[in-house]
Amino acid sequence: MKSYLIVANWKQNGDSSLCAEYLKIKKTDHAIVVCPPYHLLSELKLPHGYFLGAQNVSPFPNGSYTGEIGAEMLKKANVSYCIVGHSERRELFKETVEHFASKIKLLLSFSITPIICVGESIADYKLEKGNSVVRSQLTSLLSTLDPICAPIIVAYEPIWSIGTGLIPTSEYIISITDMIKSCMVLFRNKNIIHDKILYGGSVNEDTISTTLSIREIQGVLVGGASLKIESFNKLIVSYTSRDKRSF
Ligand code: 13P
């Protein structure tokens, strides 16, 4: 069975009762990652074989950085994946390529897989600049990294799709994923290899069929629909049923 990656990003939401709801998460052979806020990392109990993720990490190693949580701490909290470069970090917290590059280096040094988010704004989309914006986000970041021998995950999240209910057409998503793949070829000499390309933005039980129909997309990054276990379970079931149909 092909293994897809289904990632829940709770953002600044959730509490002990959502952790308790997640005890009802569906069993699947696909890889499931749940990224709660930091303070719930130790409370969230996931089935064996599922993974804890973090939504953010400090760009600095442990030291005097008030308010930050470092990669080493995440490792000790059993975190296996970490989101980097989310558009909310870029826009609201003014984080830059330099921040993201240093986060990625630190994560990889603790064997935590970065999920690198890229995506264009509505203005760039309307100007048909999506492809060039995403390419530049990715190449400017990867070119700052030293050679690394670890796969990364790239999540394509058009900003105009996040929380809006709007989803790009399959053709558009394929054009972006093709570009991401060709872009990654340029970094093979640095041993930067992409493991999977995910799609994120308004993924829910009504829109999942678009993502499922695209062979180039190997999973999803889910915001709002991960805040109710019934909705998140429906996404897991969609991927499981897809496998049953294709085998
Ligand atoms: P929504 O699924 O709520 O659109 O959020 C997507 C997202 O930003 C996941 O990182």
Short mmCIF file of C-alpha atoms and ligand atoms in Angstrom, two decimals:
data_model
loop_
_atom_site.label_atom_id
_atom_site.label_comp_id
_atom_site.label_asym_id
_atom_site.label_seq_id
_atom_site.Cartn_x
_atom_site.Cartn_y
_atom_site.Cartn_z
CA MET A 1 0.00 0.00 0.00
CA LYS A 2 1.33 3.44 -0.90
CA SER A 3 2.00 5.52 2.19
CA TYR A 4 0.55 9.00 2.20
CA LEU A 5 1.33 11.60 4.82
CA ILE A 6 -1.63 13.26 6.53
CA VAL A 7 -0.64 16.13 8.81
CA ALA A 8 -2.90 17.89 11.31
CA ASN A 9 -1.90 21.47 12.11
CA TRP A 10 -3.99 22.63 15.08
CA LYS A 11 -2.39 26.11 14.95
CA GLN A 12 -3.19 28.14 18.11
CA ASN A 13 -6.21 25.95 18.89
CA GLY A 14 -7.01 22.89 20.93
CA ASP A 15 -6.96 21.88 24.56
CA SER A 16 -7.07 18.77 26.72
CA SER A 17 -10.48 17.82 25.38
CA LEU A 18 -9.20 17.83 21.78
CA CYS A 19 -6.31 15.61 22.94
CA ALA A 20 -8.93 13.28 24.44
CA GLU A 21 -10.95 13.34 21.17
CA TYR A 22 -7.82 12.27 19.31
CA LEU A 23 -7.88 8.98 21.25
CA LYS A 24 -10.58 8.10 18.66
CA ILE A 25 -8.26 8.66 15.69
CA LYS A 26 -8.72 6.04 12.93
CA LYS A 27 -6.18 3.29 12.43
CA THR A 28 -4.45 3.38 9.06
CA ASP A 29 -1.27 2.27 7.35
CA HIS A 30 -0.67 5.81 6.15
CA ALA A 31 1.67 8.10 8.06
CA ILE A 32 -0.24 10.42 10.38
CA VAL A 33 1.41 13.45 12.00
CA VAL A 34 -0.38 15.62 14.57
CA CYS A 35 1.01 19.08 15.40
CA PRO A 36 -0.65 20.44 18.53
CA PRO A 37 0.49 23.62 20.31
CA TYR A 38 3.73 23.02 22.26
CA HIS A 39 2.12 22.68 25.69
CA LEU A 40 -0.02 19.75 24.52
CA LEU A 41 2.83 17.72 23.02
CA SER A 42 3.22 15.60 26.14
CA GLU A 43 -0.54 15.23 26.69
CA LEU A 44 -1.47 14.08 23.20
CA LYS A 45 -1.44 10.28 23.07
CA LEU A 46 -1.30 8.81 19.57
CA PRO A 47 -1.46 5.17 18.48
CA HIS A 48 1.82 3.33 17.94
CA GLY A 49 3.33 4.29 14.58
CA TYR A 50 1.73 7.75 14.46
CA PHE A 51 3.95 10.81 14.80
CA LEU A 52 4.05 13.96 16.87
CA GLY A 53 4.82 17.16 15.00
CA ALA A 54 5.61 20.70 16.06
CA GLN A 55 4.28 23.86 14.42
CA ASN A 56 7.43 25.85 14.93
CA VAL A 57 10.97 25.75 16.32
CA SER A 58 13.49 28.32 17.48
CA PRO A 59 16.08 29.37 14.89
CA PHE A 60 18.66 29.18 17.71
CA PRO A 61 20.29 26.33 19.63
CA ASN A 62 19.51 26.14 23.36
CA GLY A 63 20.47 29.29 25.23
CA SER A 64 19.16 32.69 26.27
CA TYR A 65 16.23 33.07 23.87
CA THR A 66 13.23 33.89 26.03
CA GLY A 67 10.01 32.31 24.86
CA GLU A 68 11.57 29.94 22.35
CA ILE A 69 11.48 26.14 22.08
CA GLY A 70 14.51 24.57 20.43
CA ALA A 71 15.00 21.56 18.17
CA GLU A 72 16.77 19.62 20.92
CA MET A 73 13.76 20.15 23.21
CA LEU A 74 11.40 18.98 20.48
CA LYS A 75 13.49 15.86 20.01
CA LYS A 76 13.26 15.13 23.73
CA ALA A 77 9.48 15.62 23.48
CA ASN A 78 9.39 12.85 20.81
CA VAL A 79 8.68 15.20 17.93
CA SER A 80 9.47 13.68 14.51
CA TYR A 81 8.29 16.43 12.12
CA CYS A 82 8.19 20.23 12.29
CA ILE A 83 6.45 22.79 10.10
CA VAL A 84 8.77 25.53 8.77
CA GLY A 85 7.96 28.58 6.67
CA HIS A 86 4.20 28.59 7.15
CA SER A 87 2.67 31.68 5.54
CA GLU A 88 1.34 32.73 8.95
CA ARG A 89 4.92 32.82 10.28
CA ARG A 90 6.06 34.72 7.18
CA GLU A 91 3.26 37.29 7.28
CA LEU A 92 2.34 37.76 10.94
CA PHE A 93 5.74 37.18 12.53
CA LYS A 94 7.87 38.55 9.68
CA GLU A 95 10.06 35.48 9.64
CA THR A 96 12.56 35.36 6.81
CA VAL A 97 14.46 32.86 4.69
CA GLU A 98 17.39 33.18 7.13
CA HIS A 99 15.15 32.13 10.05
CA PHE A 100 13.77 29.20 8.09
CA ALA A 101 17.21 28.06 6.92
CA SER A 102 18.56 28.03 10.43
CA LYS A 103 15.46 26.20 11.73
CA ILE A 104 15.86 23.53 9.04
CA LYS A 105 19.55 23.02 9.86
CA LEU A 106 18.81 22.63 13.57
CA LEU A 107 15.86 20.29 12.97
CA LEU A 108 17.88 18.04 10.70
CA SER A 109 20.73 17.95 13.19
CA PHE A 110 18.24 16.36 15.62
CA SER A 111 16.73 14.08 12.96
CA ILE A 112 13.43 15.94 12.86
CA THR A 113 11.96 16.15 9.36
CA PRO A 114 11.07 19.68 8.26
CA ILE A 115 7.78 20.22 6.44
CA ILE A 116 8.61 23.29 4.38
CA CYS A 117 5.61 25.42 3.39
CA VAL A 118 5.51 27.48 0.22
CA GLY A 119 2.62 29.28 -1.46
CA GLU A 120 1.59 32.43 -3.26
CA SER A 121 -0.74 35.26 -2.22
CA ILE A 122 -4.03 35.99 -3.94
CA ALA A 123 -2.47 39.03 -5.63
CA ASP A 124 0.34 36.92 -7.10
CA TYR A 125 -2.14 34.24 -8.10
CA LYS A 126 -4.26 36.77 -9.98
CA LEU A 127 -1.16 38.13 -11.72
CA GLU A 128 -0.33 34.52 -12.71
CA LYS A 129 2.87 34.73 -10.70
CA GLY A 130 2.16 31.68 -8.49
CA ASN A 131 4.71 29.51 -10.21
CA SER A 132 7.56 32.02 -10.04
CA VAL A 133 6.79 33.03 -6.43
CA VAL A 134 6.78 29.44 -5.19
CA ARG A 135 9.94 28.65 -7.16
CA SER A 136 11.72 31.62 -5.65
CA GLN A 137 10.55 30.78 -2.10
CA LEU A 138 11.90 27.27 -2.46
CA THR A 139 15.17 27.99 -4.25
CA SER A 140 16.10 30.95 -2.05
CA LEU A 141 15.66 28.76 1.00
CA LEU A 142 17.35 25.60 -0.25
CA SER A 143 20.31 27.47 -1.69
CA THR A 144 21.22 28.73 1.79
CA LEU A 145 21.51 25.18 3.15
CA ASP A 146 24.75 23.26 3.35
CA PRO A 147 24.68 19.84 1.73
CA ILE A 148 22.36 17.65 3.77
CA CYS A 149 21.70 13.96 3.58
CA ALA A 150 18.12 14.01 4.67
CA PRO A 151 14.88 14.17 2.82
CA ILE A 152 12.60 17.15 3.30
CA ILE A 153 8.88 17.47 2.79
CA VAL A 154 7.48 20.36 0.78
CA ALA A 155 3.91 21.51 1.44
CA TYR A 156 2.31 23.65 -1.24
CA GLU A 157 -0.17 25.91 0.54
CA PRO A 158 -1.55 28.75 -1.58
CA ILE A 159 -2.23 31.53 0.92
CA TRP A 160 -5.53 32.37 -0.73
CA SER A 161 -6.75 28.84 -0.09
CA ILE A 162 -5.97 28.75 3.65
CA GLY A 163 -9.20 28.88 5.64
CA THR A 164 -11.21 30.24 2.70
CA GLY A 165 -12.84 27.13 1.25
CA LEU A 166 -11.22 27.93 -2.11
CA ILE A 167 -9.15 25.22 -3.78
CA PRO A 168 -7.06 25.58 -6.93
CA THR A 169 -7.93 23.41 -9.92
CA SER A 170 -6.13 20.08 -10.27
CA GLU A 171 -4.33 21.42 -13.35
CA TYR A 172 -3.00 24.37 -11.41
CA ILE A 173 -1.82 22.22 -8.49
CA ILE A 174 -0.10 19.83 -10.92
CA SER A 175 1.69 22.74 -12.64
CA ILE A 176 3.06 23.86 -9.26
CA THR A 177 4.06 20.36 -8.12
CA ASP A 178 5.82 19.74 -11.45
CA MET A 179 7.76 22.95 -10.92
CA ILE A 180 8.62 21.93 -7.31
CA LYS A 181 9.91 18.59 -8.57
CA SER A 182 12.05 20.18 -11.28
CA CYS A 183 13.31 22.72 -8.78
CA MET A 184 14.39 19.96 -6.39
CA VAL A 185 16.47 18.34 -9.13
CA LEU A 186 18.74 21.40 -8.95
CA PHE A 187 19.55 20.57 -5.33
CA ARG A 188 20.42 16.90 -5.80
CA ASN A 189 24.10 17.79 -5.81
CA LYS A 190 23.59 19.16 -2.28
CA ASN A 191 21.88 15.92 -1.27
CA ILE A 192 18.67 17.82 -0.62
CA ILE A 193 15.99 15.41 -1.71
CA HIS A 194 12.27 15.82 -1.40
CA ASP A 195 10.49 12.93 0.16
CA LYS A 196 6.92 13.99 -0.46
CA ILE A 197 4.95 16.95 -1.76
CA LEU A 198 1.83 17.78 0.27
CA TYR A 199 -1.06 20.07 -0.49
CA GLY A 200 -2.56 22.35 2.16
CA GLY A 201 -5.41 24.85 2.08
CA SER A 202 -9.09 24.23 2.86
CA VAL A 203 -8.65 20.46 2.85
CA ASN A 204 -11.81 18.87 4.24
CA GLU A 205 -14.19 16.04 3.46
CA ASP A 206 -15.83 18.07 0.66
CA THR A 207 -12.61 19.12 -1.06
CA ILE A 208 -10.38 16.07 -0.47
CA SER A 209 -11.40 14.50 -3.81
CA THR A 210 -9.39 17.15 -5.71
CA THR A 211 -6.22 16.31 -3.80
CA LEU A 212 -6.84 12.58 -3.98
CA SER A 213 -7.10 12.73 -7.75
CA ILE A 214 -3.60 14.20 -8.14
CA ARG A 215 -0.88 11.55 -8.33
CA GLU A 216 1.89 14.08 -7.65
CA ILE A 217 0.44 14.96 -4.22
CA GLN A 218 1.46 12.46 -1.56
CA GLY A 219 -0.51 13.84 1.35
CA VAL A 220 -2.17 16.82 2.94
CA LEU A 221 -1.55 19.48 5.57
CA VAL A 222 -4.85 20.13 7.30
CA GLY A 223 -5.79 23.12 9.45
CA GLY A 224 -9.45 23.70 10.33
CA ALA A 225 -10.63 20.17 9.55
CA SER A 226 -8.13 18.74 12.04
CA LEU A 227 -9.90 20.43 14.95
CA LYS A 228 -12.71 17.87 15.00
CA ILE A 229 -11.66 14.24 15.10
CA GLU A 230 -14.74 13.20 13.07
CA SER A 231 -13.64 15.47 10.20
CA PHE A 232 -10.00 14.44 10.42
CA ASN A 233 -10.98 10.75 10.52
CA LYS A 234 -13.00 11.23 7.33
CA LEU A 235 -9.83 12.42 5.58
CA ILE A 236 -7.93 9.37 6.84
CA VAL A 237 -10.74 7.12 5.60
CA SER A 238 -10.71 8.85 2.17
CA TYR A 239 -7.05 7.92 1.74
CA THR A 240 -7.63 4.36 2.96
CA SER A 241 -10.60 3.90 0.58
CA ARG A 242 -8.54 5.29 -2.28
CA ASP A 243 -6.02 2.49 -1.75
CA LYS A 244 -8.77 -0.14 -1.70
CA ARG A 245 -10.05 1.22 -5.02
CA SER A 246 -6.67 1.19 -6.71
CA PHE A 247 -5.54 -2.31 -5.64
P1 13P B 1 -6.96 25.21 6.53
O1 13P B 1 -7.02 23.72 6.32
O2 13P B 1 -7.75 25.66 7.70
O3 13P B 1 -7.24 25.96 5.27
O4 13P B 1 -5.44 25.55 6.93
C1 13P B 1 -4.42 25.09 6.11
C2 13P B 1 -3.13 25.32 6.80
O5 13P B 1 -2.69 26.46 6.93
C3 13P B 1 -2.42 24.14 7.30
O6 13P B 1 -1.12 24.45 7.65
#
